[in-house]
PDB file of C-alpha atoms in Angstrom:
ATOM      1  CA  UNK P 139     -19.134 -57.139 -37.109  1.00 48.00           C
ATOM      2  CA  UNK P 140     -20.219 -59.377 -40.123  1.00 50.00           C
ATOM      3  CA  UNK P 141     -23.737 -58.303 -41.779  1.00 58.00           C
ATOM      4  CA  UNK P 142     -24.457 -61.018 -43.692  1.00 61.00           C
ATOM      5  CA  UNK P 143     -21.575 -61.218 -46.431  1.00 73.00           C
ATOM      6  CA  UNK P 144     -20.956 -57.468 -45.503  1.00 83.00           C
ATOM      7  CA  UNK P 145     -19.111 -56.016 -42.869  1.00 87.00           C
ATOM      8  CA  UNK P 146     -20.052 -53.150 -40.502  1.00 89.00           C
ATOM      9  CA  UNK P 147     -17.435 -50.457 -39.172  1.00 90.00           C
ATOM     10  CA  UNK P 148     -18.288 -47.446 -36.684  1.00 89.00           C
ATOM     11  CA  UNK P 149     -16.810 -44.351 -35.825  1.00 86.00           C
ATOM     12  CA  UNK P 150     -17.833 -42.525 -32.764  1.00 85.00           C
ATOM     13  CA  UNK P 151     -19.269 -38.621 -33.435  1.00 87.00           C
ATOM     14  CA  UNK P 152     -19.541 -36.307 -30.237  1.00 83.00           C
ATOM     15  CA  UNK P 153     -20.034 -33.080 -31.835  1.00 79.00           C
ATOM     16  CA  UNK P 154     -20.321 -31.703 -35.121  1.00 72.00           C
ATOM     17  CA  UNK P 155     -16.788 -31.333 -35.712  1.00 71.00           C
ATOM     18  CA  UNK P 156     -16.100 -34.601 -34.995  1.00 86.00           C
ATOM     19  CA  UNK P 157     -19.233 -35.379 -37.427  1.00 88.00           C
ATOM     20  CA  UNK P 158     -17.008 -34.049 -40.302  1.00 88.00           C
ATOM     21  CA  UNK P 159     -13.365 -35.872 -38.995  1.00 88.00           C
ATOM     22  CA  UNK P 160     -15.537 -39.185 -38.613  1.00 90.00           C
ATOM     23  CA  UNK P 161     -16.953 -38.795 -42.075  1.00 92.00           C
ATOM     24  CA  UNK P 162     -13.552 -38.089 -43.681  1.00 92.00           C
ATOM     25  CA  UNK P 163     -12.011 -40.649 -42.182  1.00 91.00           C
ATOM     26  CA  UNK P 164     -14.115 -43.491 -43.116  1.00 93.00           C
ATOM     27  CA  UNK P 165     -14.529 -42.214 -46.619  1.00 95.00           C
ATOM     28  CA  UNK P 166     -10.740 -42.257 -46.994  1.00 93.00           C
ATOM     29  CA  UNK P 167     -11.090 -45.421 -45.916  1.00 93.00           C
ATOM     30  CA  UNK P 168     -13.647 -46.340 -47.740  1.00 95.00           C
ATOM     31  CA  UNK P 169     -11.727 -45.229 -50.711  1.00 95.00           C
ATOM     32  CA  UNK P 170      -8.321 -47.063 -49.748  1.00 92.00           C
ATOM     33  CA  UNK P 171     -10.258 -50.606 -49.248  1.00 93.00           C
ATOM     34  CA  UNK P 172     -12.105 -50.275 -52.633  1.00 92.00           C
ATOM     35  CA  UNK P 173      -8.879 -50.171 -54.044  1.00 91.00           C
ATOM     36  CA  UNK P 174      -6.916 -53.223 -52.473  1.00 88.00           C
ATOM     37  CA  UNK P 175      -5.464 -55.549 -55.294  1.00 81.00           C
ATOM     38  CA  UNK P 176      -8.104 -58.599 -54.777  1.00 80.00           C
ATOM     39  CA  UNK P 177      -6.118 -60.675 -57.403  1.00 75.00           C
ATOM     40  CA  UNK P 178      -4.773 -63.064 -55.184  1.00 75.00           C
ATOM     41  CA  UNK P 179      -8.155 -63.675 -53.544  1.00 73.00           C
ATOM     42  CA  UNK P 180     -10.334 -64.311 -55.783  1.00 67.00           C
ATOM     43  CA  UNK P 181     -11.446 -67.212 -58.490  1.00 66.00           C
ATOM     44  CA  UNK P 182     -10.609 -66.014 -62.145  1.00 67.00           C
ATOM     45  CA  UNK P 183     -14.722 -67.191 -62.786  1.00 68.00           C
ATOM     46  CA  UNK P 184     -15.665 -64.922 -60.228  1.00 70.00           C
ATOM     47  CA  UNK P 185     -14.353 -61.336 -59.676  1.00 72.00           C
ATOM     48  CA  UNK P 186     -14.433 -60.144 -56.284  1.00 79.00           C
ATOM     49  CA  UNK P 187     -15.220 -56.072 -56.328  1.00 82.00           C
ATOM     50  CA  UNK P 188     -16.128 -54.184 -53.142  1.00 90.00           C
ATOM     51  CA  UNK P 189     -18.642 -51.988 -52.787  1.00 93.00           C
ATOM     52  CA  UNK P 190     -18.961 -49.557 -49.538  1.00 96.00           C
ATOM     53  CA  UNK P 191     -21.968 -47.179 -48.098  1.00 96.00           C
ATOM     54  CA  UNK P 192     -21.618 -44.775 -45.412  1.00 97.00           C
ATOM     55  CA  UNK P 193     -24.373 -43.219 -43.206  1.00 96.00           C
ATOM     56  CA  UNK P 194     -24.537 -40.982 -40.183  1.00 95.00           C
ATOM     57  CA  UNK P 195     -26.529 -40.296 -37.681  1.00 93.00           C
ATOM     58  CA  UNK P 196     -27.750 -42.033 -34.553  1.00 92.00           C
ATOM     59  CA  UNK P 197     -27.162 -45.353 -33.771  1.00 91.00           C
ATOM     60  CA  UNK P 198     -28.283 -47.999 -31.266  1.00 92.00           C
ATOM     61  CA  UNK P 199     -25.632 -51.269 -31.031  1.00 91.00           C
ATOM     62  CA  UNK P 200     -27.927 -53.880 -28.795  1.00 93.00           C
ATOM     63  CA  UNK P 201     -27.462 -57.254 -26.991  1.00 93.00           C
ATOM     64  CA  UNK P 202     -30.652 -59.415 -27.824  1.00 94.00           C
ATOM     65  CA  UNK P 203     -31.858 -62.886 -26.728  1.00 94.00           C
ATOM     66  CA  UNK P 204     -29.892 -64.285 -23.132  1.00 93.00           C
ATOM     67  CA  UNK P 205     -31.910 -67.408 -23.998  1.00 92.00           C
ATOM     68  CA  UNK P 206     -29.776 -70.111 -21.764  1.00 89.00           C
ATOM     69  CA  UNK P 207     -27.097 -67.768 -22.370  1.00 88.00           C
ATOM     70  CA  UNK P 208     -26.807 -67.118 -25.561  1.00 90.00           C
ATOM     71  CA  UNK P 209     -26.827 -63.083 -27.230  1.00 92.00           C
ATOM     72  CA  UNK P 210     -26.870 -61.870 -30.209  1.00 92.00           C
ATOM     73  CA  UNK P 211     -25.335 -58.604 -31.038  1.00 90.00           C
ATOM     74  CA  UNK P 212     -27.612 -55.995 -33.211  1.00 90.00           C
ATOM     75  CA  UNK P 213     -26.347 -52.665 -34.736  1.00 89.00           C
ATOM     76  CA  UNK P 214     -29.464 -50.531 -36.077  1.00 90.00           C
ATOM     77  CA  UNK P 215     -30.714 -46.919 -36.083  1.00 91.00           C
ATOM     78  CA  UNK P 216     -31.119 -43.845 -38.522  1.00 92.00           C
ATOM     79  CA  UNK P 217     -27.110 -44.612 -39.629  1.00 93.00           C
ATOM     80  CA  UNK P 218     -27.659 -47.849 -40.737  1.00 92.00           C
ATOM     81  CA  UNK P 219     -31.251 -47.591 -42.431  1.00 92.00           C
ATOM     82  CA  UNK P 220     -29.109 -44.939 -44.644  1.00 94.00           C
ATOM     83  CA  UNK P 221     -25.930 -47.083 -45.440  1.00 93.00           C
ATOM     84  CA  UNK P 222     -29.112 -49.707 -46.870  1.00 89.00           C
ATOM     85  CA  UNK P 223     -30.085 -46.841 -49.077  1.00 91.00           C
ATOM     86  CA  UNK P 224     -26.538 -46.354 -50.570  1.00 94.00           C
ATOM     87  CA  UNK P 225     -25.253 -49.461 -50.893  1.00 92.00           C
ATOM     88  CA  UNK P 226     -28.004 -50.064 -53.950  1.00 91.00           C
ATOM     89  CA  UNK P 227     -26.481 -46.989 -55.562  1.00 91.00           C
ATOM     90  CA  UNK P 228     -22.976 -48.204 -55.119  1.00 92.00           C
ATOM     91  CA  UNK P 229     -21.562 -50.242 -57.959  1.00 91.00           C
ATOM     92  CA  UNK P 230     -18.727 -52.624 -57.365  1.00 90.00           C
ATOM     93  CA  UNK P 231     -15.748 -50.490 -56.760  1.00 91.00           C
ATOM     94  CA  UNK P 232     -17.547 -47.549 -55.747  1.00 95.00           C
ATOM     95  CA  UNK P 233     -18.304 -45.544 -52.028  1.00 96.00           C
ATOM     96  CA  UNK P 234     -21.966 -44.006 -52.179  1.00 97.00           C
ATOM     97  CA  UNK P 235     -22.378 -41.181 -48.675  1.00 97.00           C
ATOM     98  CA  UNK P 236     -26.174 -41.327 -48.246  1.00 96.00           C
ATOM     99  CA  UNK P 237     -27.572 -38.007 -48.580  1.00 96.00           C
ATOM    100  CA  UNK P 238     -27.200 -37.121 -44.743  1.00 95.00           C
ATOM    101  CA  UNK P 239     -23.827 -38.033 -45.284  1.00 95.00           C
ATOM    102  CA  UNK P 240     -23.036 -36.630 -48.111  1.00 94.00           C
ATOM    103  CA  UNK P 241     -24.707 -32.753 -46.999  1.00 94.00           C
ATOM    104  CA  UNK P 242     -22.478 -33.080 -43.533  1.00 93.00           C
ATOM    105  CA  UNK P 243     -19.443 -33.744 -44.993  1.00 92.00           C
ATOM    106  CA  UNK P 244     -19.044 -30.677 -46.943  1.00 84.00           C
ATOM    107  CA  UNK P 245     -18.195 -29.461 -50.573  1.00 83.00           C
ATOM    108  CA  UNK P 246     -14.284 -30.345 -50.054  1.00 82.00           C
ATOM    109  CA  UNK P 247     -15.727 -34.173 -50.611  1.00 91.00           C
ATOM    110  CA  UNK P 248     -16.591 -34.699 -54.208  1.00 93.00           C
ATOM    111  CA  UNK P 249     -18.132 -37.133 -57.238  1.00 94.00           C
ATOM    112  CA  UNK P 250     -21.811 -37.567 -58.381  1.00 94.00           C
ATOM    113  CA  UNK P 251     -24.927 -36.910 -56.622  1.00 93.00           C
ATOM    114  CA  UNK P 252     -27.645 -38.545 -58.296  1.00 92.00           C
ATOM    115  CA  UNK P 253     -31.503 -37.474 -57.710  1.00 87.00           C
ATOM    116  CA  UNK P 254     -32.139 -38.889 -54.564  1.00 91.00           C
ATOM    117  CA  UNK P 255     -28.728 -36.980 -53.023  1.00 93.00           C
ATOM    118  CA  UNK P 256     -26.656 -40.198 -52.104  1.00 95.00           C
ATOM    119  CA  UNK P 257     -22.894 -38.872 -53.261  1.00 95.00           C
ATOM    120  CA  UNK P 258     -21.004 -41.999 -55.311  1.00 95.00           C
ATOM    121  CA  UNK P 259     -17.863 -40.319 -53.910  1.00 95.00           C
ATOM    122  CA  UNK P 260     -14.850 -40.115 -56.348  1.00 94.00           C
ATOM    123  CA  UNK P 261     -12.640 -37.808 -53.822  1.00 93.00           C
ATOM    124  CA  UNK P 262     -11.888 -36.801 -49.810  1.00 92.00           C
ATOM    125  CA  UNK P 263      -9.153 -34.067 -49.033  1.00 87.00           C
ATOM    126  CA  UNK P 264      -7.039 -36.608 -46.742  1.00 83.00           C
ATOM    127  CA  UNK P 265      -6.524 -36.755 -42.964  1.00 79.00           C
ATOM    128  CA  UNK P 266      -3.776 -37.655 -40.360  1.00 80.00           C
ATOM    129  CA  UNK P 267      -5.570 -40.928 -39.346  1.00 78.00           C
ATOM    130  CA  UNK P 268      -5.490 -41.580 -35.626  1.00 78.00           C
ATOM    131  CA  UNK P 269      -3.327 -44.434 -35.864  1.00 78.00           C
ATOM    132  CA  UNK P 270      -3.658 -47.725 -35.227  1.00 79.00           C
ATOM    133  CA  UNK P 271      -6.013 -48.690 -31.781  1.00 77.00           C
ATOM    134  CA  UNK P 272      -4.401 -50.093 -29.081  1.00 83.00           C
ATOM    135  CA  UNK P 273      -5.777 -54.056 -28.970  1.00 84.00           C
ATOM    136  CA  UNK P 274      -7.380 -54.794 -25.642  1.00 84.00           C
ATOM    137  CA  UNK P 275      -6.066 -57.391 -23.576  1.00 89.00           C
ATOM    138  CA  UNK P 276      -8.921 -60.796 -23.598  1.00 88.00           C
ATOM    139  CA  UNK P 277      -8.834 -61.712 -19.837  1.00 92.00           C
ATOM    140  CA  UNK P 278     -10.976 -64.471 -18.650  1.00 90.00           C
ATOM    141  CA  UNK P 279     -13.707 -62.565 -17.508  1.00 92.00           C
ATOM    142  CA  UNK P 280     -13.963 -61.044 -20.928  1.00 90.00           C
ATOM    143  CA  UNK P 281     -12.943 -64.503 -22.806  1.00 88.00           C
ATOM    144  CA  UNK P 282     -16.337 -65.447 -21.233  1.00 89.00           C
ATOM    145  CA  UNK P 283     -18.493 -63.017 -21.856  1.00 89.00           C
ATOM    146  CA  UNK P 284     -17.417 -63.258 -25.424  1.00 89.00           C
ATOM    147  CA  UNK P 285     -18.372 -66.494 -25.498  1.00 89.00           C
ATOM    148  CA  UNK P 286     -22.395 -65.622 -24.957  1.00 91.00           C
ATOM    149  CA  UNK P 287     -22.129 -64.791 -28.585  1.00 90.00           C
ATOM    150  CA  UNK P 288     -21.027 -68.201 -29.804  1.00 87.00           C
ATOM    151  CA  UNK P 289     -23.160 -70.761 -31.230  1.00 82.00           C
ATOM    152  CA  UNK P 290     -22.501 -74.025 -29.237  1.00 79.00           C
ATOM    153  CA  UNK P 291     -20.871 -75.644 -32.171  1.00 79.00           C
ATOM    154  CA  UNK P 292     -18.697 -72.342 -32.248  1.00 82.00           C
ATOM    155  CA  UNK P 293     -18.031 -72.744 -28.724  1.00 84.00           C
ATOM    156  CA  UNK P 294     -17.541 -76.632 -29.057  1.00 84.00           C
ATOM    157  CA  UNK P 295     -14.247 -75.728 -31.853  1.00 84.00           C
ATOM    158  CA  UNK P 296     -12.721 -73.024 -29.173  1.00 83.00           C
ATOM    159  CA  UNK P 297     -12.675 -75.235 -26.783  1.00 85.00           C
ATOM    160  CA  UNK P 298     -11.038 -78.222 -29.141  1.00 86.00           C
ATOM    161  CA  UNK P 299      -8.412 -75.782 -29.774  1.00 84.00           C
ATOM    162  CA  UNK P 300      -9.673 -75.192 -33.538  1.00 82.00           C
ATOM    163  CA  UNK P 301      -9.447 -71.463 -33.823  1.00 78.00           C
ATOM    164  CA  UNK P 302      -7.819 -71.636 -37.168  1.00 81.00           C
ATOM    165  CA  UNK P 303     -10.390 -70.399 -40.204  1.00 75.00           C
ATOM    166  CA  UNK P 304     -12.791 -72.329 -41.551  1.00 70.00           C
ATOM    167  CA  UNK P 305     -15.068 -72.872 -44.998  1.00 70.00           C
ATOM    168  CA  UNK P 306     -17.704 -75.623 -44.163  1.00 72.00           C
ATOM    169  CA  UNK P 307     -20.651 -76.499 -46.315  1.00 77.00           C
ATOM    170  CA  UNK P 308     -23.335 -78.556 -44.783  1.00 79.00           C
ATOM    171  CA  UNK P 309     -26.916 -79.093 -46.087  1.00 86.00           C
ATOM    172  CA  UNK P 310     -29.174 -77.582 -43.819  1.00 85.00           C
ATOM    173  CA  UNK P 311     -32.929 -76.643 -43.688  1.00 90.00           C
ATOM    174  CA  UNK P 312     -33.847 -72.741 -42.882  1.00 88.00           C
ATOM    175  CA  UNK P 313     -36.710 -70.540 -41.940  1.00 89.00           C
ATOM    176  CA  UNK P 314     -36.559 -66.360 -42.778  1.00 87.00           C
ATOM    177  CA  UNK P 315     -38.139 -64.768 -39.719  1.00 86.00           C
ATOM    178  CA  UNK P 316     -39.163 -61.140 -41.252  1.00 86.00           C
ATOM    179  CA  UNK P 317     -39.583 -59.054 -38.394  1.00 85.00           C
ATOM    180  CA  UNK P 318     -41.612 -55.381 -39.533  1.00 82.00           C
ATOM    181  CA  UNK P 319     -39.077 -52.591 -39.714  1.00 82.00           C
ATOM    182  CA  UNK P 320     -38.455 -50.734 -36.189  1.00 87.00           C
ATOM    183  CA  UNK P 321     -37.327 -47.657 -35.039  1.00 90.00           C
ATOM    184  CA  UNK P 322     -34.959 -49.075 -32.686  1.00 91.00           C
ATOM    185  CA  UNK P 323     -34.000 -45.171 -31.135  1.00 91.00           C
ATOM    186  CA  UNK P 324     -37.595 -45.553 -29.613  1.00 93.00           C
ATOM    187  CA  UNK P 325     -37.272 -47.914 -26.219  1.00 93.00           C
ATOM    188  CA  UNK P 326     -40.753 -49.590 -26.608  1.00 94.00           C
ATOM    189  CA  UNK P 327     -39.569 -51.107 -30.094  1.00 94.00           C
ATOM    190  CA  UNK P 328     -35.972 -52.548 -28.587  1.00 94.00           C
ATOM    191  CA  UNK P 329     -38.195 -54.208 -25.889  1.00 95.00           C
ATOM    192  CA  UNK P 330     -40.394 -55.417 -28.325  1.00 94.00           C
ATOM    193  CA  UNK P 331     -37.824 -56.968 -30.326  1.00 94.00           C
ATOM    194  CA  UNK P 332     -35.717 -58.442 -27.343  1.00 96.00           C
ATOM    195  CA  UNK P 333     -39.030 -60.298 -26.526  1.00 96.00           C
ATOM    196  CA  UNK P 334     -38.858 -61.606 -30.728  1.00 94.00           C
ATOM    197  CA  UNK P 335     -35.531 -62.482 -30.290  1.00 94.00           C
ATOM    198  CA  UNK P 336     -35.958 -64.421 -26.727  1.00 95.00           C
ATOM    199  CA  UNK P 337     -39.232 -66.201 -27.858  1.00 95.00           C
ATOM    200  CA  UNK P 338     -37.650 -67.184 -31.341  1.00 94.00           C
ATOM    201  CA  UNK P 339     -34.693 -68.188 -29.051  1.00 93.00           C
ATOM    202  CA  UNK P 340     -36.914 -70.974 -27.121  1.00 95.00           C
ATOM    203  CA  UNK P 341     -38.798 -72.488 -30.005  1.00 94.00           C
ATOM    204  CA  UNK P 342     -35.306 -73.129 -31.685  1.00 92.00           C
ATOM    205  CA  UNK P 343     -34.724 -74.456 -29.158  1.00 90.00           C
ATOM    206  CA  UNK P 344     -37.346 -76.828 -28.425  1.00 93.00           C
ATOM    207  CA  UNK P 345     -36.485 -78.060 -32.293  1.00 93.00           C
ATOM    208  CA  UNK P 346     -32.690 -78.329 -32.068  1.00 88.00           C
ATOM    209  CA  UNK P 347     -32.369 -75.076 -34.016  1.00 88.00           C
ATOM    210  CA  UNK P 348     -29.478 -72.572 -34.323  1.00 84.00           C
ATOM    211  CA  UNK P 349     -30.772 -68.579 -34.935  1.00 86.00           C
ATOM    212  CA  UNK P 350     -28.473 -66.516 -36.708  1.00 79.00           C
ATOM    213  CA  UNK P 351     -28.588 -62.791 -37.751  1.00 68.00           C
TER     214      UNK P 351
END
């Protein structure tokens, strides 16, 4: 899922020894995307570096708004407040482990721990990845319900067949809706903030607006 101009990745943790295969896994990853050869992507004026965080810890993924259809997908929780942390450690080119990261994945995981404990991690023993996952098959029913998360113009380009992607720039007039920081593990706060989401939804509305994340 796209976080602004950052993506988000997950990996699943039942119990605490899949706490440390999770962690090792998406720090060797972490480690191998750093490292891609960008040169052919990127505009001799402006070098493109990466720069990856990794928390753990509980997590809530959410589906806000149904507004006339439309959702919005959320990812939030003690995991993600922590990858926030690290990624203002992390210079380009570097993986930063928050500290709760960095204390579960043991002493076999190495680099520099500054004075707050977030790790800017210069080494991971490596491990078998899993493989590949198996791509799901997009039936109708699930074409649709994909859909809910399309902007109409989005949805308006599907159905016109233009799938291919696409850079547009566009003048445009926004508004910054700062919603307080929530602890989203707590129920009252994700009802709260569906009802944020659904009202800011409608007056958009009412104004030919589009809401993004």
């Amino acid at each position: 899922d796209f976080a602004g101009d950052s993506v988000l990745a997950t990996w699943t943790i039942d119990d605490d020894h899949d706490r440390i295969s999770a962690l090792t896994l998406a720090s060797r990853c972490a480690l191998e995307t750093v490292a891609m050869d960008l040169s052919q992507v990127q505009h001799e004026k402006s070098p493109l570096a990466l720069r990856i965080a990794i928390g753990v810890g509980p997590g809530v993924l959410m589906q806000l708004g149904g507004v006339e259809g439309s959702w919005h997908f959320l990812a939030g929780g003690r995991a993600f407040d922590q990858i926030a942390t690290a990624s203002k450690v992390a210079r380009p080119g570097e993986v930063a482990l928050s500290k709760e990261a960095a204390e579960a994945i043991g002493s076999d995981a190495r680099g520099f721990i500054d004075q707050e404990g977030i790790l800017r991690l210069g080494y991971v023993p490596e491990l078998e990845p899993p493989g590949p996952a198996t791509r799901p098959e997009v039936t109708p029913v699930i074409a649709e319900q994909l859909r809910r998360f399309l902007s109409p113009l989005e949805a308006m380009r599907v159905d016109l067949g233009h799938t291919d992607w696409l850079a547009e720039f566009r003048q445009v007039t926004s508004l910054f809706i700062n919603i307080p920081t929530l602890d989203l593990l707590a129920a009252p706060a994700r009802d709260s903030l569906q009802d944020v989401v659904a009202r800011a939804q409608r007056a958009l509305a009412k104004y030919e607006g589009t809401l993004r994340q």
